[in-house]
């Protein structure tokens, strides 16, 4: 489990004063439902993430409806599959935002899904909540509930430079945002730490053999290896372990489900995330208890007796609760009203207390640095109070 004393001390340093979102339970009157959309890749290798996002949105909506709904209306979820296609994502975003008239859209996993939603949302001025880590995208219609790239990079490189060593090798998936945003931020963070970047490799999606680069790393013998292999981190981590690699492996792609999928090969690896299942908050315990009761059949994977949770799911749940709090505050569901209202809303999410940060498109919160254990749980190593977002407008 994550050390509660360390976590609470950091929350006290980094949290802003505010009141938690809440409402007295009430019976939702018969009324036309307020629709919210879930757009996610249910077809393909990211289906497990999409299903977790859907389940977590349902959990949040059930709680919202039990407390009286929004503006006297019950909330209804409409779900669409992007099929991991940019064209399909755009078509389904049009259906949800224009055809179905949803008041908010969430659930996206991939950047092109987010961009499809934003393109259509501009026509109807609706909020897009992106429940994944990102490159720092800022937009008047966007709220991202995962960590931006610099919110991940700065805490993890700082920890590695203090505890792992000063020389770094970086392996990342070959996508545009990694080349234009993530790598420059890693380079800058390594430079600030007094370290040195000794090598970089980009890998196209579909790469499954990392033997040649692992041999190169063995020759260079860096202190730390950073990986952001997005399409199949399990294969990479297993191969890294099978080569008997000595450098400390760190990553911004980590959670309990991935650690368990590597069958012990992740043990000792260090990652950064806004959420781990061991976060010692009452809200997290209640969240995991409720999720396990409702979705016990979703997967056989268990951590500490709870159904395994992905950080994307907690981010989806937190986004829905922020949306509900802002609607309740302003009495409106258009994006500009929501963004204005949510700036002053603080809620106690499963990860801890969260509030919208500067730029209005990302949450301020604690970045957690933790080490994977052989059983798939994580040991907290460091917590970083609010890291300001390096906002990329567009």
CSV table of N, CA and C in Angstrom, one decimal, residues 102-255:
chain,number,residue,atom,x,y,z
A,102,UNK,N,-25.6,15.6,-26.8
A,102,UNK,CA,-25.0,15.3,-25.4
A,102,UNK,C,-24.5,16.7,-24.9
A,103,UNK,N,-24.5,16.8,-23.6
A,103,UNK,CA,-24.0,18.0,-22.9
A,103,UNK,C,-22.6,18.0,-22.6
A,104,UNK,N,-22.0,16.8,-22.7
A,104,UNK,CA,-20.5,16.7,-22.5
A,104,UNK,C,-20.1,15.4,-23.1
A,105,UNK,N,-18.8,15.3,-23.6
A,105,UNK,CA,-18.3,14.1,-24.1
A,105,UNK,C,-17.0,13.7,-23.5
A,106,UNK,N,-16.8,12.4,-23.2
A,106,UNK,CA,-15.6,12.0,-22.5
A,106,UNK,C,-15.3,10.5,-23.0
A,107,UNK,N,-14.2,9.9,-22.4
A,107,UNK,CA,-13.9,8.6,-22.6
A,107,UNK,C,-12.8,8.3,-23.6
A,108,UNK,N,-12.4,9.4,-24.4
A,108,UNK,CA,-11.4,9.2,-25.4
A,108,UNK,C,-10.0,8.7,-24.8
A,109,UNK,N,-9.3,7.9,-25.5
A,109,UNK,CA,-8.0,7.4,-25.1
A,109,UNK,C,-6.9,7.9,-26.0
A,110,UNK,N,-7.2,8.1,-27.3
A,110,UNK,CA,-6.1,8.5,-28.2
A,110,UNK,C,-6.3,10.0,-28.6
A,111,UNK,N,-5.1,10.6,-28.9
A,111,UNK,CA,-5.2,12.1,-29.2
A,111,UNK,C,-6.1,12.4,-30.4
A,112,UNK,N,-6.1,11.5,-31.4
A,112,UNK,CA,-7.0,11.9,-32.6
A,112,UNK,C,-8.5,11.8,-32.2
A,113,UNK,N,-8.8,10.9,-31.2
A,113,UNK,CA,-10.2,10.9,-30.7
A,113,UNK,C,-10.6,12.2,-30.0
A,114,UNK,N,-9.6,12.7,-29.2
A,114,UNK,CA,-9.8,14.0,-28.6
A,114,UNK,C,-10.0,15.1,-29.6
A,115,UNK,N,-9.2,15.1,-30.6
A,115,UNK,CA,-9.2,16.2,-31.6
A,115,UNK,C,-10.5,16.1,-32.4
A,116,UNK,N,-11.0,14.9,-32.7
A,116,UNK,CA,-12.3,14.7,-33.4
A,116,UNK,C,-13.4,15.3,-32.5
A,117,UNK,N,-13.4,15.0,-31.3
A,117,UNK,CA,-14.4,15.5,-30.4
A,117,UNK,C,-14.4,17.1,-30.3
A,118,UNK,N,-13.2,17.6,-30.2
A,118,UNK,CA,-13.0,19.1,-30.1
A,118,UNK,C,-13.5,19.8,-31.4
A,119,UNK,N,-13.2,19.1,-32.6
A,119,UNK,CA,-13.6,19.7,-33.8
A,119,UNK,C,-15.1,19.9,-33.9
A,120,UNK,N,-15.9,18.9,-33.4
A,120,UNK,CA,-17.3,18.9,-33.5
A,120,UNK,C,-17.9,19.8,-32.3
A,121,UNK,N,-17.2,19.7,-31.2
A,121,UNK,CA,-17.7,20.4,-30.0
A,121,UNK,C,-17.7,21.9,-30.2
A,122,UNK,N,-16.8,22.4,-31.1
A,122,UNK,CA,-16.8,23.8,-31.4
A,122,UNK,C,-18.1,24.3,-32.0
A,123,UNK,N,-18.8,23.5,-32.7
A,123,UNK,CA,-20.1,23.9,-33.3
A,123,UNK,C,-21.2,24.0,-32.4
A,124,UNK,N,-21.1,23.3,-31.2
A,124,UNK,CA,-22.3,23.3,-30.3
A,124,UNK,C,-21.8,23.8,-28.9
A,125,UNK,N,-20.5,24.2,-28.8
A,125,UNK,CA,-20.0,24.7,-27.5
A,125,UNK,C,-20.3,23.8,-26.3
A,126,UNK,N,-19.8,22.6,-26.5
A,126,UNK,CA,-19.9,21.6,-25.4
A,126,UNK,C,-18.5,21.2,-24.9
A,127,UNK,N,-18.5,20.7,-23.7
A,127,UNK,CA,-17.2,20.4,-23.0
A,127,UNK,C,-16.7,19.0,-23.5
A,128,UNK,N,-15.4,18.9,-23.7
A,128,UNK,CA,-14.7,17.7,-24.0
A,128,UNK,C,-13.8,17.4,-22.8
A,129,UNK,N,-14.0,16.2,-22.1
A,129,UNK,CA,-13.2,15.8,-21.0
A,129,UNK,C,-12.3,14.7,-21.4
A,130,UNK,N,-11.0,14.9,-21.5
A,130,UNK,CA,-10.1,13.9,-21.9
A,130,UNK,C,-9.4,13.2,-20.7
A,131,UNK,N,-9.8,11.9,-20.5
A,131,UNK,CA,-9.3,11.2,-19.3
A,131,UNK,C,-8.0,10.4,-19.5
A,132,UNK,N,-7.0,11.0,-20.1
A,132,UNK,CA,-5.8,10.3,-20.3
A,132,UNK,C,-4.6,11.3,-20.2
A,133,UNK,N,-3.4,10.9,-20.0
A,133,UNK,CA,-2.3,11.8,-20.0
A,133,UNK,C,-2.2,12.4,-21.4
A,134,UNK,N,-1.6,13.6,-21.5
A,134,UNK,CA,-1.5,14.2,-22.8
A,134,UNK,C,-0.2,15.1,-22.9
A,135,UNK,N,-0.1,15.8,-24.0
A,135,UNK,CA,1.1,16.6,-24.3
A,135,UNK,C,1.0,18.0,-23.7
A,136,UNK,N,-0.1,18.3,-23.1
A,136,UNK,CA,-0.3,19.7,-22.5
A,136,UNK,C,-1.2,20.5,-23.4
A,137,UNK,N,-2.1,19.9,-24.1
A,137,UNK,CA,-3.0,20.5,-25.0
A,137,UNK,C,-4.0,21.4,-24.2
A,138,UNK,N,-4.1,22.7,-24.6
A,138,UNK,CA,-5.0,23.6,-23.9
A,138,UNK,C,-6.0,24.2,-25.0
A,139,UNK,N,-7.2,24.2,-24.6
A,139,UNK,CA,-8.3,24.6,-25.5
A,139,UNK,C,-9.5,25.1,-24.7
A,140,UNK,N,-10.2,26.1,-25.1
A,140,UNK,CA,-11.4,26.6,-24.4
A,140,UNK,C,-12.5,25.6,-24.1
A,141,UNK,N,-12.5,24.5,-24.9
A,141,UNK,CA,-13.6,23.5,-24.7
A,141,UNK,C,-13.1,22.2,-24.0
A,142,UNK,N,-11.8,22.2,-23.6
A,142,UNK,CA,-11.2,21.0,-23.2
A,142,UNK,C,-10.9,21.0,-21.7
A,143,UNK,N,-11.1,19.9,-21.0
A,143,UNK,CA,-10.6,19.6,-19.7
A,143,UNK,C,-10.0,18.3,-19.7
A,144,UNK,N,-8.7,18.2,-19.4
A,144,UNK,CA,-7.9,17.0,-19.3
A,144,UNK,C,-7.7,16.6,-17.9
A,145,UNK,N,-8.1,15.4,-17.5
A,145,UNK,CA,-8.0,14.9,-16.1
A,145,UNK,C,-6.8,14.0,-15.9
A,146,UNK,N,-6.0,13.7,-16.9
A,146,UNK,CA,-4.7,13.0,-16.7
A,146,UNK,C,-3.6,14.0,-16.5
A,147,UNK,N,-2.4,13.6,-16.4
A,147,UNK,CA,-1.2,14.5,-16.3
A,147,UNK,C,-0.7,14.9,-17.6
A,148,UNK,N,-0.4,16.2,-17.8
A,148,UNK,CA,0.3,16.7,-19.0
A,148,UNK,C,1.7,16.1,-19.0
A,149,UNK,N,2.4,16.2,-20.2
A,149,UNK,CA,3.7,15.7,-20.3
A,149,UNK,C,4.7,16.2,-19.3
A,150,UNK,N,4.7,17.5,-19.1
A,150,UNK,CA,5.6,18.1,-18.1
A,150,UNK,C,5.3,17.7,-16.7
A,151,UNK,N,4.0,17.5,-16.4
A,151,UNK,CA,3.6,17.1,-15.1
A,151,UNK,C,4.1,15.6,-14.8
A,152,UNK,N,4.4,14.9,-15.9
A,152,UNK,CA,4.9,13.6,-15.7
A,152,UNK,C,6.4,13.6,-15.7
A,153,UNK,N,7.0,14.4,-16.7
A,153,UNK,CA,8.4,14.4,-16.9
A,153,UNK,C,9.2,14.9,-15.7
A,154,UNK,N,8.8,16.1,-15.2
A,154,UNK,CA,9.6,16.8,-14.2
A,154,UNK,C,9.7,16.0,-12.9
A,155,UNK,N,8.6,15.5,-12.3
A,155,UNK,CA,8.8,14.7,-11.1
A,155,UNK,C,9.6,13.4,-11.3
A,156,UNK,N,9.4,12.7,-12.4
A,156,UNK,CA,10.0,11.5,-12.6
A,156,UNK,C,11.5,11.6,-12.9
A,157,UNK,N,11.9,12.6,-13.7
A,157,UNK,CA,13.3,12.8,-13.9
A,157,UNK,C,14.0,13.3,-12.7
A,158,UNK,N,13.3,14.2,-11.9
A,158,UNK,CA,13.9,14.7,-10.6
A,158,UNK,C,14.2,13.5,-9.7
A,159,UNK,N,13.2,12.6,-9.6
A,159,UNK,CA,13.4,11.5,-8.7
A,159,UNK,C,14.6,10.6,-9.2
A,160,UNK,N,14.6,10.3,-10.5
A,160,UNK,CA,15.6,9.5,-11.1
A,160,UNK,C,17.0,10.1,-10.9
A,161,UNK,N,17.1,11.4,-11.1
A,161,UNK,CA,18.5,12.0,-11.0
A,161,UNK,C,19.0,12.0,-9.6
A,162,UNK,N,18.1,12.0,-8.6
A,162,UNK,CA,18.5,11.9,-7.2
A,162,UNK,C,18.8,10.5,-6.8
A,163,UNK,N,18.0,9.5,-7.2
A,163,UNK,CA,18.0,8.2,-6.7
A,163,UNK,C,18.6,7.1,-7.7
A,164,UNK,N,18.5,7.4,-9.0
A,164,UNK,CA,19.0,6.4,-10.0
A,164,UNK,C,20.3,6.7,-10.6
A,165,UNK,N,20.6,8.0,-10.9
A,165,UNK,CA,21.9,8.3,-11.5
A,165,UNK,C,21.7,9.5,-12.5
A,166,UNK,N,22.8,9.8,-13.2
A,166,UNK,CA,22.8,11.0,-13.9
A,166,UNK,C,22.8,10.8,-15.5
A,167,UNK,N,23.0,9.6,-15.9
A,167,UNK,CA,23.0,9.4,-17.4
A,167,UNK,C,21.7,8.6,-17.8
A,168,UNK,N,21.1,9.1,-18.9
A,168,UNK,CA,19.8,8.6,-19.3
A,168,UNK,C,19.8,8.2,-20.7
A,169,UNK,N,19.0,7.1,-21.0
A,169,UNK,CA,18.7,6.6,-22.3
A,169,UNK,C,17.2,6.6,-22.4
A,170,UNK,N,16.6,7.1,-23.5
A,170,UNK,CA,15.2,7.2,-23.7
A,170,UNK,C,14.7,6.4,-24.9
A,171,UNK,N,13.6,5.6,-24.7
A,171,UNK,CA,12.9,4.9,-25.8
A,171,UNK,C,11.5,5.3,-25.8
A,172,UNK,N,11.0,5.8,-26.9
A,172,UNK,CA,9.6,6.2,-27.0
A,172,UNK,C,8.9,5.8,-28.3
A,173,UNK,N,7.6,5.7,-28.3
A,173,UNK,CA,6.9,5.4,-29.5
A,173,UNK,C,7.0,6.6,-30.5
A,174,UNK,N,7.1,6.3,-31.8
A,174,UNK,CA,7.3,7.3,-32.8
A,174,UNK,C,6.0,7.9,-33.2
A,175,UNK,N,5.6,8.9,-32.4
A,175,UNK,CA,4.4,9.7,-32.7
A,175,UNK,C,4.8,11.1,-32.6
A,176,UNK,N,4.0,12.0,-33.3
A,176,UNK,CA,4.4,13.4,-33.4
A,176,UNK,C,4.6,14.1,-32.1
A,177,UNK,N,3.7,13.9,-31.1
A,177,UNK,CA,3.8,14.6,-29.9
A,177,UNK,C,5.0,14.2,-29.0
A,178,UNK,N,5.4,12.9,-29.2
A,178,UNK,CA,6.6,12.5,-28.5
A,178,UNK,C,7.9,13.2,-29.1
A,179,UNK,N,7.9,13.3,-30.4
A,179,UNK,CA,9.1,14.0,-31.0
A,179,UNK,C,9.1,15.5,-30.7
A,180,UNK,N,7.9,16.1,-30.7
A,180,UNK,CA,7.8,17.6,-30.6
A,180,UNK,C,7.7,18.1,-29.2
A,181,UNK,N,7.2,17.3,-28.3
A,181,UNK,CA,6.9,17.8,-26.9
A,181,UNK,C,7.6,16.9,-25.9
A,182,UNK,N,7.3,15.6,-25.9
A,182,UNK,CA,7.8,14.8,-24.8
A,182,UNK,C,9.4,14.8,-24.7
A,183,UNK,N,10.0,14.5,-25.9
A,183,UNK,CA,11.5,14.4,-25.9
A,183,UNK,C,12.1,15.7,-25.5
A,184,UNK,N,11.7,16.9,-26.1
A,184,UNK,CA,12.3,18.1,-25.6
A,184,UNK,C,12.1,18.4,-24.1
A,185,UNK,N,11.0,18.0,-23.6
A,185,UNK,CA,10.8,18.2,-22.1
A,185,UNK,C,11.7,17.2,-21.3
A,186,UNK,N,11.9,16.0,-21.8
A,186,UNK,CA,12.8,15.1,-21.1
A,186,UNK,C,14.2,15.6,-21.1
A,187,UNK,N,14.6,16.1,-22.3
A,187,UNK,CA,16.0,16.7,-22.5
A,187,UNK,C,16.2,17.8,-21.5
A,188,UNK,N,15.2,18.7,-21.5
A,188,UNK,CA,15.3,19.9,-20.6
A,188,UNK,C,15.3,19.5,-19.1
A,189,UNK,N,14.5,18.5,-18.7
A,189,UNK,CA,14.5,18.1,-17.3
A,189,UNK,C,15.8,17.4,-17.0
A,190,UNK,N,16.4,16.6,-17.9
A,190,UNK,CA,17.7,16.0,-17.6
A,190,UNK,C,18.8,17.0,-17.5
A,191,UNK,N,18.7,18.0,-18.4
A,191,UNK,CA,19.7,19.1,-18.3
A,191,UNK,C,19.6,19.9,-16.9
A,192,UNK,N,18.4,20.2,-16.5
A,192,UNK,CA,18.2,20.9,-15.3
A,192,UNK,C,18.7,20.1,-14.1
A,193,UNK,N,18.6,18.8,-14.2
A,193,UNK,CA,19.1,17.9,-13.1
A,193,UNK,C,20.6,17.7,-13.0
A,194,UNK,N,21.3,18.3,-14.0
A,194,UNK,CA,22.7,18.1,-14.1
A,194,UNK,C,23.1,16.8,-14.7
A,195,UNK,N,22.1,16.1,-15.4
A,195,UNK,CA,22.4,14.8,-16.0
A,195,UNK,C,22.8,14.9,-17.4
A,196,UNK,N,22.8,13.8,-18.1
A,196,UNK,CA,23.2,13.7,-19.5
A,196,UNK,C,22.4,12.7,-20.2
A,197,UNK,N,21.8,13.1,-21.4
A,197,UNK,CA,21.1,12.1,-22.2
A,197,UNK,C,22.1,11.5,-23.2
A,198,UNK,N,22.3,10.2,-23.1
A,198,UNK,CA,23.3,9.5,-23.8
A,198,UNK,C,22.8,8.8,-25.1
A,199,UNK,N,21.4,8.7,-25.2
A,199,UNK,CA,20.9,8.0,-26.4
A,199,UNK,C,19.4,8.1,-26.4
A,200,UNK,N,18.8,8.1,-27.6
A,200,UNK,CA,17.4,8.2,-27.8
A,200,UNK,C,17.0,7.3,-29.0
A,201,UNK,N,15.9,6.5,-28.8
A,201,UNK,CA,15.4,5.7,-29.9
A,201,UNK,C,13.9,5.8,-30.0
A,202,UNK,N,13.4,6.0,-31.3
A,202,UNK,CA,11.9,6.0,-31.6
A,202,UNK,C,11.5,4.7,-32.2
A,203,UNK,N,10.3,4.2,-31.8
A,203,UNK,CA,9.9,2.9,-32.4
A,203,UNK,C,8.5,3.1,-32.9
A,204,UNK,N,8.3,2.6,-34.2
A,204,UNK,CA,6.9,2.7,-34.8
A,204,UNK,C,6.0,1.7,-34.1
A,205,UNK,N,4.7,2.0,-34.0
A,205,UNK,CA,3.8,1.1,-33.5
A,205,UNK,C,3.9,-0.2,-34.2
A,206,UNK,N,3.8,-1.3,-33.5
A,206,UNK,CA,3.9,-2.6,-34.1
A,206,UNK,C,5.3,-3.3,-33.8
A,207,UNK,N,6.2,-2.5,-33.3
A,207,UNK,CA,7.5,-3.0,-32.9
A,207,UNK,C,7.4,-4.0,-31.8
A,208,UNK,N,8.0,-5.2,-32.0
A,208,UNK,CA,7.9,-6.2,-30.9
A,208,UNK,C,9.3,-6.8,-30.5
A,209,UNK,N,10.3,-6.5,-31.3
A,209,UNK,CA,11.6,-7.0,-31.0
A,209,UNK,C,12.5,-5.8,-30.6
A,210,UNK,N,12.9,-5.8,-29.3
A,210,UNK,CA,13.7,-4.7,-28.8
A,210,UNK,C,15.1,-5.1,-28.5
A,211,UNK,N,15.5,-6.3,-29.0
A,211,UNK,CA,16.8,-6.9,-28.7
A,211,UNK,C,18.0,-6.0,-29.1
A,212,UNK,N,18.0,-5.5,-30.3
A,212,UNK,CA,19.1,-4.6,-30.8
A,212,UNK,C,19.3,-3.4,-29.9
A,213,UNK,N,18.2,-2.7,-29.5
A,213,UNK,CA,18.4,-1.5,-28.7
A,213,UNK,C,18.8,-1.9,-27.3
A,214,UNK,N,18.4,-3.0,-26.8
A,214,UNK,CA,18.8,-3.4,-25.5
A,214,UNK,C,20.3,-3.7,-25.4
A,215,UNK,N,20.8,-4.3,-26.5
A,215,UNK,CA,22.2,-4.6,-26.6
A,215,UNK,C,23.0,-3.2,-26.6
A,216,UNK,N,22.4,-2.3,-27.4
A,216,UNK,CA,23.1,-0.9,-27.4
A,216,UNK,C,23.1,-0.3,-26.0
A,217,UNK,N,22.0,-0.4,-25.3
A,217,UNK,CA,22.0,0.1,-23.9
A,217,UNK,C,23.0,-0.6,-23.0
A,218,UNK,N,23.1,-1.9,-23.2
A,218,UNK,CA,24.1,-2.6,-22.4
A,218,UNK,C,25.5,-2.1,-22.6
A,219,UNK,N,25.8,-1.7,-23.9
A,219,UNK,CA,27.1,-1.2,-24.2
A,219,UNK,C,27.3,0.2,-23.6
A,220,UNK,N,26.3,1.1,-23.7
A,220,UNK,CA,26.4,2.5,-23.2
A,220,UNK,C,26.4,2.5,-21.7
A,221,UNK,N,25.7,1.6,-21.1
A,221,UNK,CA,25.6,1.5,-19.6
A,221,UNK,C,25.1,2.7,-18.9
A,222,UNK,N,23.9,3.3,-19.4
A,222,UNK,CA,23.4,4.5,-18.6
A,222,UNK,C,22.9,4.1,-17.3
A,223,UNK,N,22.7,5.1,-16.4
A,223,UNK,CA,22.2,4.8,-15.1
A,223,UNK,C,20.7,4.5,-15.1
A,224,UNK,N,20.0,5.2,-16.0
A,224,UNK,CA,18.5,5.2,-16.1
A,224,UNK,C,18.1,5.1,-17.5
A,225,UNK,N,17.0,4.2,-17.7
A,225,UNK,CA,16.4,4.1,-19.0
A,225,UNK,C,14.9,4.5,-18.8
A,226,UNK,N,14.5,5.5,-19.6
A,226,UNK,CA,13.1,6.0,-19.6
A,226,UNK,C,12.4,5.3,-20.8
A,227,UNK,N,11.2,4.7,-20.6
A,227,UNK,CA,10.5,4.2,-21.8
A,227,UNK,C,9.1,4.8,-21.8
A,228,UNK,N,8.7,5.2,-23.0
A,228,UNK,CA,7.3,5.5,-23.3
A,228,UNK,C,6.8,4.7,-24.5
A,229,UNK,N,6.8,3.4,-24.3
A,229,UNK,CA,6.4,2.5,-25.4
A,229,UNK,C,4.9,2.3,-25.2
A,230,UNK,N,4.1,3.0,-26.1
A,230,UNK,CA,2.7,3.1,-25.8
A,230,UNK,C,1.8,2.0,-26.3
A,231,UNK,N,2.2,1.3,-27.4
A,231,UNK,CA,1.3,0.3,-27.9
A,231,UNK,C,1.4,-1.1,-27.3
A,232,UNK,N,2.6,-1.4,-26.8
A,232,UNK,CA,2.8,-2.7,-26.2
A,232,UNK,C,3.9,-2.7,-25.1
A,233,UNK,N,3.6,-1.9,-24.0
A,233,UNK,CA,4.6,-1.8,-23.0
A,233,UNK,C,4.9,-3.1,-22.3
A,234,UNK,N,4.0,-4.1,-22.3
A,234,UNK,CA,4.2,-5.4,-21.7
A,234,UNK,C,5.3,-6.1,-22.3
A,235,UNK,N,5.3,-6.2,-23.7
A,235,UNK,CA,6.4,-6.9,-24.4
A,235,UNK,C,7.7,-6.3,-24.1
A,236,UNK,N,7.8,-4.9,-24.1
A,236,UNK,CA,9.0,-4.2,-23.9
A,236,UNK,C,9.6,-4.5,-22.5
A,237,UNK,N,8.7,-4.4,-21.5
A,237,UNK,CA,9.2,-4.7,-20.1
A,237,UNK,C,9.7,-6.1,-19.9
A,238,UNK,N,8.9,-7.0,-20.5
A,238,UNK,CA,9.4,-8.4,-20.4
A,238,UNK,C,10.7,-8.7,-21.0
A,239,UNK,N,10.9,-8.1,-22.2
A,239,UNK,CA,12.2,-8.2,-22.8
A,239,UNK,C,13.4,-7.5,-22.1
A,240,UNK,N,13.0,-6.4,-21.5
A,240,UNK,CA,14.0,-5.6,-20.7
A,240,UNK,C,14.5,-6.5,-19.5
A,241,UNK,N,13.5,-7.2,-18.9
A,241,UNK,CA,13.8,-8.0,-17.8
A,241,UNK,C,14.6,-9.3,-18.2
A,242,UNK,N,14.2,-9.8,-19.3
A,242,UNK,CA,14.8,-11.1,-19.8
A,242,UNK,C,16.3,-10.8,-20.2
A,243,UNK,N,16.7,-9.6,-20.5
A,243,UNK,CA,18.0,-9.3,-20.9
A,243,UNK,C,18.9,-9.1,-19.6
A,244,UNK,N,18.2,-9.1,-18.4
A,244,UNK,CA,19.0,-8.8,-17.2
A,244,UNK,C,19.5,-7.4,-17.1
A,245,UNK,N,18.8,-6.5,-17.6
A,245,UNK,CA,19.3,-5.1,-17.7
A,245,UNK,C,19.5,-4.5,-16.3
A,246,UNK,N,20.6,-3.7,-16.1
A,246,UNK,CA,20.9,-3.2,-14.9
A,246,UNK,C,20.4,-1.7,-14.6
A,247,UNK,N,20.3,-0.9,-15.7
A,247,UNK,CA,19.8,0.5,-15.5
A,247,UNK,C,18.4,0.5,-14.9
A,248,UNK,N,18.2,1.5,-14.0
A,248,UNK,CA,16.9,1.7,-13.4
A,248,UNK,C,15.9,2.0,-14.6
A,249,UNK,N,14.8,1.2,-14.7
A,249,UNK,CA,13.8,1.5,-15.7
A,249,UNK,C,12.7,2.4,-15.1
A,250,UNK,N,12.4,3.5,-15.8
A,250,UNK,CA,11.4,4.4,-15.4
A,250,UNK,C,10.4,4.6,-16.5
A,251,UNK,N,9.2,5.0,-16.2
A,251,UNK,CA,8.2,5.2,-17.3
A,251,UNK,C,7.0,6.0,-16.9
A,252,UNK,N,6.4,6.7,-17.9
A,252,UNK,CA,5.2,7.4,-17.6
A,252,UNK,C,4.0,6.6,-18.1
A,253,UNK,N,4.2,5.3,-18.4
A,253,UNK,CA,3.1,4.4,-18.8
A,253,UNK,C,3.1,3.3,-17.8
A,254,UNK,N,2.3,3.4,-16.7
A,254,UNK,CA,2.3,2.4,-15.7
A,254,UNK,C,1.1,2.4,-14.9
A,255,UNK,N,0.6,1.2,-14.5
A,255,UNK,CA,-0.5,1.1,-13.5
A,255,UNK,C,-0.5,-0.4,-13.1
